[in-house]
CSV table of C-alpha atoms in Angstrom, one decimal:
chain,number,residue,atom,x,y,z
A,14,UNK,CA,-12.9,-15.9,-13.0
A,15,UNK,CA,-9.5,-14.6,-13.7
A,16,UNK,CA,-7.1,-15.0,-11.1
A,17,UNK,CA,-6.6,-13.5,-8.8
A,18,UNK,CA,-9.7,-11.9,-9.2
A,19,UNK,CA,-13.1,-13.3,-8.6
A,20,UNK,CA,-14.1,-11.8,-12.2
A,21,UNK,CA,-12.6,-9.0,-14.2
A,22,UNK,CA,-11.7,-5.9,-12.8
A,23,UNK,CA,-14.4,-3.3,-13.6
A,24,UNK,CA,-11.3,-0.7,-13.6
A,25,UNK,CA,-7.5,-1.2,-14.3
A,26,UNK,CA,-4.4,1.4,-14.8
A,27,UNK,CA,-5.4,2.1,-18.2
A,28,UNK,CA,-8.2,3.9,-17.3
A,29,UNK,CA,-6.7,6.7,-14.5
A,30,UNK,CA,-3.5,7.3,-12.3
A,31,UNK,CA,-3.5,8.3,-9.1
A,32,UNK,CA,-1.0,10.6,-7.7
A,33,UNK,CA,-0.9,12.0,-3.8
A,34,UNK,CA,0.9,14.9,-2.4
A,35,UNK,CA,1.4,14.9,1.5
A,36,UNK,CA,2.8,17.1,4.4
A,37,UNK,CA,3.9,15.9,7.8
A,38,UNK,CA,4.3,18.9,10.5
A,39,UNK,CA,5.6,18.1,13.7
A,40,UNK,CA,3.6,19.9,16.4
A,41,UNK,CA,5.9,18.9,19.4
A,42,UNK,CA,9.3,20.8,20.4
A,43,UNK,CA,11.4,17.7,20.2
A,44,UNK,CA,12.8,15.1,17.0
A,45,UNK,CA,10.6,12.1,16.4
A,46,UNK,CA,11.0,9.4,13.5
A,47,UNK,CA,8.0,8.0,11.9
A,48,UNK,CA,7.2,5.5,9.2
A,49,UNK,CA,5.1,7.0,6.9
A,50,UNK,CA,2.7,4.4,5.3
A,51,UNK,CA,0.0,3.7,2.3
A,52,UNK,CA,-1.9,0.8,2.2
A,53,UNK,CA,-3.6,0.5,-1.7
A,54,UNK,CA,-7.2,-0.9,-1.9
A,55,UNK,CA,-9.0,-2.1,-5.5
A,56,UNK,CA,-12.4,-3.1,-6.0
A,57,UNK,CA,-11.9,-6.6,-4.3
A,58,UNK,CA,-10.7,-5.8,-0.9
A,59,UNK,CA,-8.1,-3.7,1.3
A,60,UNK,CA,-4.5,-4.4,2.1
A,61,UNK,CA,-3.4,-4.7,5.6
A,62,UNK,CA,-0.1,-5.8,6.4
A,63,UNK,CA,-1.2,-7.3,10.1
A,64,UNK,CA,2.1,-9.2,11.5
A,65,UNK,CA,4.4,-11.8,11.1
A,66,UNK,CA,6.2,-14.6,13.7
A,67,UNK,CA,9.7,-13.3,14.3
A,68,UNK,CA,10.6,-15.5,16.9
A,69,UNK,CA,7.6,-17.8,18.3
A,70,UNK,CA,9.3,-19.1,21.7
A,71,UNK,CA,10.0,-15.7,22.3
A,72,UNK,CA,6.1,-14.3,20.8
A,73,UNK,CA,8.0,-11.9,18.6
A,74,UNK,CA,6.3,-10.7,16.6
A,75,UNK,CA,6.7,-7.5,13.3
A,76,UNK,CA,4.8,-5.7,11.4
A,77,UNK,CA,5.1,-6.8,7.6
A,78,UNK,CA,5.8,-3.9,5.2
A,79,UNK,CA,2.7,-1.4,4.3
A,80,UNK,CA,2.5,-0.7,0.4
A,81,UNK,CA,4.5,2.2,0.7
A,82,UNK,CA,6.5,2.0,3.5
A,83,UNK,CA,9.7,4.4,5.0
A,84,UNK,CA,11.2,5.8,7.6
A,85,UNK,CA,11.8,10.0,8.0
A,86,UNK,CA,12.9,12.3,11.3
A,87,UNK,CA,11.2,15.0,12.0
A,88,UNK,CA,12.4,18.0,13.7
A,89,UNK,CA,10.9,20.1,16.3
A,90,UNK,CA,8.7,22.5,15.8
A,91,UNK,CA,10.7,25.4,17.1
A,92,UNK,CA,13.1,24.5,13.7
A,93,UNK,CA,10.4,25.8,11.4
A,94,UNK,CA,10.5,24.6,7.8
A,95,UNK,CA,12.7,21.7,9.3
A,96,UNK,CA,9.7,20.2,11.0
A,97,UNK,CA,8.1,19.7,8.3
A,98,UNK,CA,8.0,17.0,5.8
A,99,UNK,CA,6.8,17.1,2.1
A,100,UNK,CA,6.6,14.7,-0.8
A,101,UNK,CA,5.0,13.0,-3.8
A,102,UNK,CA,3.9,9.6,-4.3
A,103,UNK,CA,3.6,10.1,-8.4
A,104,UNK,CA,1.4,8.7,-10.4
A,105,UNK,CA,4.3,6.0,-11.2
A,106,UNK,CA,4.3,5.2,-7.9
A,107,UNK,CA,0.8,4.8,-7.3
A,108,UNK,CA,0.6,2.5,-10.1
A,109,UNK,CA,3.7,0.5,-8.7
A,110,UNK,CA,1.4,-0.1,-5.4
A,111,UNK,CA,-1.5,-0.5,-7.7
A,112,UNK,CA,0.0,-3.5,-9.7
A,113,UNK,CA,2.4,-4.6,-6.2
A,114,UNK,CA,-1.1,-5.4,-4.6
A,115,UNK,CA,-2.2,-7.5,-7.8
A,116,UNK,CA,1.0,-9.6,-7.3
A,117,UNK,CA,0.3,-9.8,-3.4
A,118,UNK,CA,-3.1,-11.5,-4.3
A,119,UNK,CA,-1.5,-14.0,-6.1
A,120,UNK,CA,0.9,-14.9,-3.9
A,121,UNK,CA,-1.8,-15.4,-1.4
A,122,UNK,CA,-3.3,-17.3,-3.9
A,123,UNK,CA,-0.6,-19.6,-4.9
A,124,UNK,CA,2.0,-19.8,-2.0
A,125,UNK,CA,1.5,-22.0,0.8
A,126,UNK,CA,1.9,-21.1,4.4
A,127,UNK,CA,5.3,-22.4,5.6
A,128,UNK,CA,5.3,-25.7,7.7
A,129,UNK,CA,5.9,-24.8,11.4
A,130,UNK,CA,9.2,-26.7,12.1
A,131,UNK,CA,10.6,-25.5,8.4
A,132,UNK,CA,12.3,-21.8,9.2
A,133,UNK,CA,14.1,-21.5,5.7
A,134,UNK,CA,11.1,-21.5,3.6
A,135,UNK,CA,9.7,-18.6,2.6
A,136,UNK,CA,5.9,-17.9,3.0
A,137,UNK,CA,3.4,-15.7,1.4
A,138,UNK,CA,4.4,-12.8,3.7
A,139,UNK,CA,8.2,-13.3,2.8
A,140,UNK,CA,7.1,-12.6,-0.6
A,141,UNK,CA,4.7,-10.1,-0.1
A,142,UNK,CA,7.2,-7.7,1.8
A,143,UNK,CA,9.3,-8.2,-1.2
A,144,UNK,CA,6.7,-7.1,-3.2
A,145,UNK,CA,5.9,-4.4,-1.6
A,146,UNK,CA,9.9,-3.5,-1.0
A,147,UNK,CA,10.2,0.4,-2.2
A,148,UNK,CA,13.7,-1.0,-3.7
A,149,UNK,CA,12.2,-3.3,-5.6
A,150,UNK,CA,10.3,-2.8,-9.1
A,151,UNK,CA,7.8,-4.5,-11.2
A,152,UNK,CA,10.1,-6.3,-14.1
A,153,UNK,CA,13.0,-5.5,-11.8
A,154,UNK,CA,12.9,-8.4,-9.3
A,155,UNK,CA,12.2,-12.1,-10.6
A,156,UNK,CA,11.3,-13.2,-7.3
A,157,UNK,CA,7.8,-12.0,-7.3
A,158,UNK,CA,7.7,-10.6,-11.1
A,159,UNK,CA,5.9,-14.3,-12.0
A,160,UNK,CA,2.9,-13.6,-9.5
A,161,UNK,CA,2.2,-10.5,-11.4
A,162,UNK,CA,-1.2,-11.3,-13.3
A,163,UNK,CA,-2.0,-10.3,-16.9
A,164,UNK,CA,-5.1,-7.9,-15.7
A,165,UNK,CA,-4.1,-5.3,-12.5
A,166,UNK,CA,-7.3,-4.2,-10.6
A,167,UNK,CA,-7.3,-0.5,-10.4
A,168,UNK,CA,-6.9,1.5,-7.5
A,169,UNK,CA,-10.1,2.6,-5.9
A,170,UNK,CA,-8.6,4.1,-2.4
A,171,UNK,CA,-6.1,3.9,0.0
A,172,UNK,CA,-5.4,3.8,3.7
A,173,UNK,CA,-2.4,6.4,4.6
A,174,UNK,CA,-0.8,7.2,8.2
A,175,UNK,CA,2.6,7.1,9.8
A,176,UNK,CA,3.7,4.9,13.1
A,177,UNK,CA,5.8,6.1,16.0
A,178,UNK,CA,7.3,4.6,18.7
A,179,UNK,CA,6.5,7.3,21.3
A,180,UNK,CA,4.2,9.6,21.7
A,181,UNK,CA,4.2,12.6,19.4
A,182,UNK,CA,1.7,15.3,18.1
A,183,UNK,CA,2.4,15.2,14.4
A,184,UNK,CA,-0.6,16.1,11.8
A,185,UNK,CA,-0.8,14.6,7.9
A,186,UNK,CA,-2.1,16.6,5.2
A,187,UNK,CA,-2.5,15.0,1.9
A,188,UNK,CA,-4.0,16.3,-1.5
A,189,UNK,CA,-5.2,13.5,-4.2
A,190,UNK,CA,-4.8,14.6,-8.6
A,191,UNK,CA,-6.6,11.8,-10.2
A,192,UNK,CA,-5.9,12.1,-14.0
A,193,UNK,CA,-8.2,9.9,-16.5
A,194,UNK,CA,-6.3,8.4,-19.2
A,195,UNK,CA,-9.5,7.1,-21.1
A,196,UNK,CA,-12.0,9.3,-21.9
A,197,UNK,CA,-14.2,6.9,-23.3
A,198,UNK,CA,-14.6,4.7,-20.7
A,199,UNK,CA,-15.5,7.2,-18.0
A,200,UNK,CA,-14.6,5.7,-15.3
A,201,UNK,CA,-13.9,9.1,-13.4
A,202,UNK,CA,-16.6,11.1,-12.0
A,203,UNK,CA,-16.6,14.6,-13.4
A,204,UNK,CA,-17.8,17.2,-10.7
A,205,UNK,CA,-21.6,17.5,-10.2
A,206,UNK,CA,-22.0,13.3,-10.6
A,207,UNK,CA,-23.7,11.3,-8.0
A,208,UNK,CA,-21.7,9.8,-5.6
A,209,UNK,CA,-23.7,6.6,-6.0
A,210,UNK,CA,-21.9,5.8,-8.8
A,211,UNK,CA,-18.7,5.8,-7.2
A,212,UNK,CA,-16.9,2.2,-5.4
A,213,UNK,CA,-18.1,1.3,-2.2
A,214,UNK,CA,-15.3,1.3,0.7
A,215,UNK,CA,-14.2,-2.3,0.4
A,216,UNK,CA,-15.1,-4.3,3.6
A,217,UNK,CA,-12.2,-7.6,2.3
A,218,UNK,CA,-9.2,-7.6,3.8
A,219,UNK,CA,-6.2,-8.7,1.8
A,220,UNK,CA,-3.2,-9.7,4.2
A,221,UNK,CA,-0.8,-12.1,4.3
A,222,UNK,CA,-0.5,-12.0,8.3
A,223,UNK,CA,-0.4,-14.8,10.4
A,224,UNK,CA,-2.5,-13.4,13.2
């Protein structure tokens, strides 16, 4: 075992990088705002935020951040290339969620839930939003740099969607550019391979939710 992993990673960053281009048209004449979101999976299991107790008199509850996580308006349709949204998460990005998730797992590994009558302690999902924090780097933020283990799982897929508040027609295109890095290990499948050699669709759930 090598923690937080179960045994070692079959894949890691060294091997590829993963970068993802994406479009967001807005299909309805009116402005909508929507969180765009990416949710990074490895070999051992799938993120997924779930929620955390904002308030538990009140049963308020939030969602806790997605691996890649922000907020954009849209425009209407009727204001053309304005209703459209483009971008890049690059390949140093990717790797960013790649190794945030790695960090995530030992948090859940190593921080304790918070005691229910304690509400200044923080709990694994305090430190996994940090984490997970677009403003926040690997090697930039002490908080959570100390959960980040010596051997990163690699990415092996990812979850990606945007939330709204309302109702909206809105369609996502996104285009994935996987570039291998090690040639020798092969860890990419060239065009013409068999499928079956690729990573099953991980049926874990990583989450640091509390319901």
């Amino acid at each position: 075992r090598i923690d937080p992993y179960e045994r070692y990673p079959s894949v890691t960053p060294d091997d590829y990088e993963v970068q993802v281009t994406w479009v967001i048209s807005n299909l309805d004449d009116q402005t909508h705002t929507i969180e765009l979101l990416l949710d990074p999976w490895n070999e051992f299991g799938r993120y997924w935020p779930g929620l955390q107790v904002v308030d538990a008199e009140r049963g308020e509850v939030a969602p806790n951040l997605s691996g890649i996580d922000f907020y954009r308006e849209l425009k209407p349709s009727s204001a053309g290339e304005a209703s459209r949204l483009r971008g890049t998460f690059t390949f140093d990005d990717m790797t960013e969620v790649t190794t945030d998730l790695a960090a995530v797992m030992n948090i859940i590994l190593q921080v304790p839930p918070p005691p229910p009558d304690e509400d200044n302690v923080m709990g694994p999902a305090t430190f996994a939003n940090h984490a997970f924090h677009m403003g926040n780097r690997t090697h930039n933020t002490p908080l959570t740099d100390k959960y980040v283990p010596p051997v990163i799982a690699g990415i092996t897929g990812f979850d990606i969607g945007f939330r709204t508040t309302e109702q909206a027609n809105i369609a996502l295109e996104f285009v994935v550019e996987i570039k291998e890095k090690d040639r020798d290990r092969d860890k990419v499948l060239d065009e013409g391979e068999s499928m079956d050699e690729a990573f099953d669709e991980p049926g874990d759930f990583i989450t640091v939710s509390a319901m």
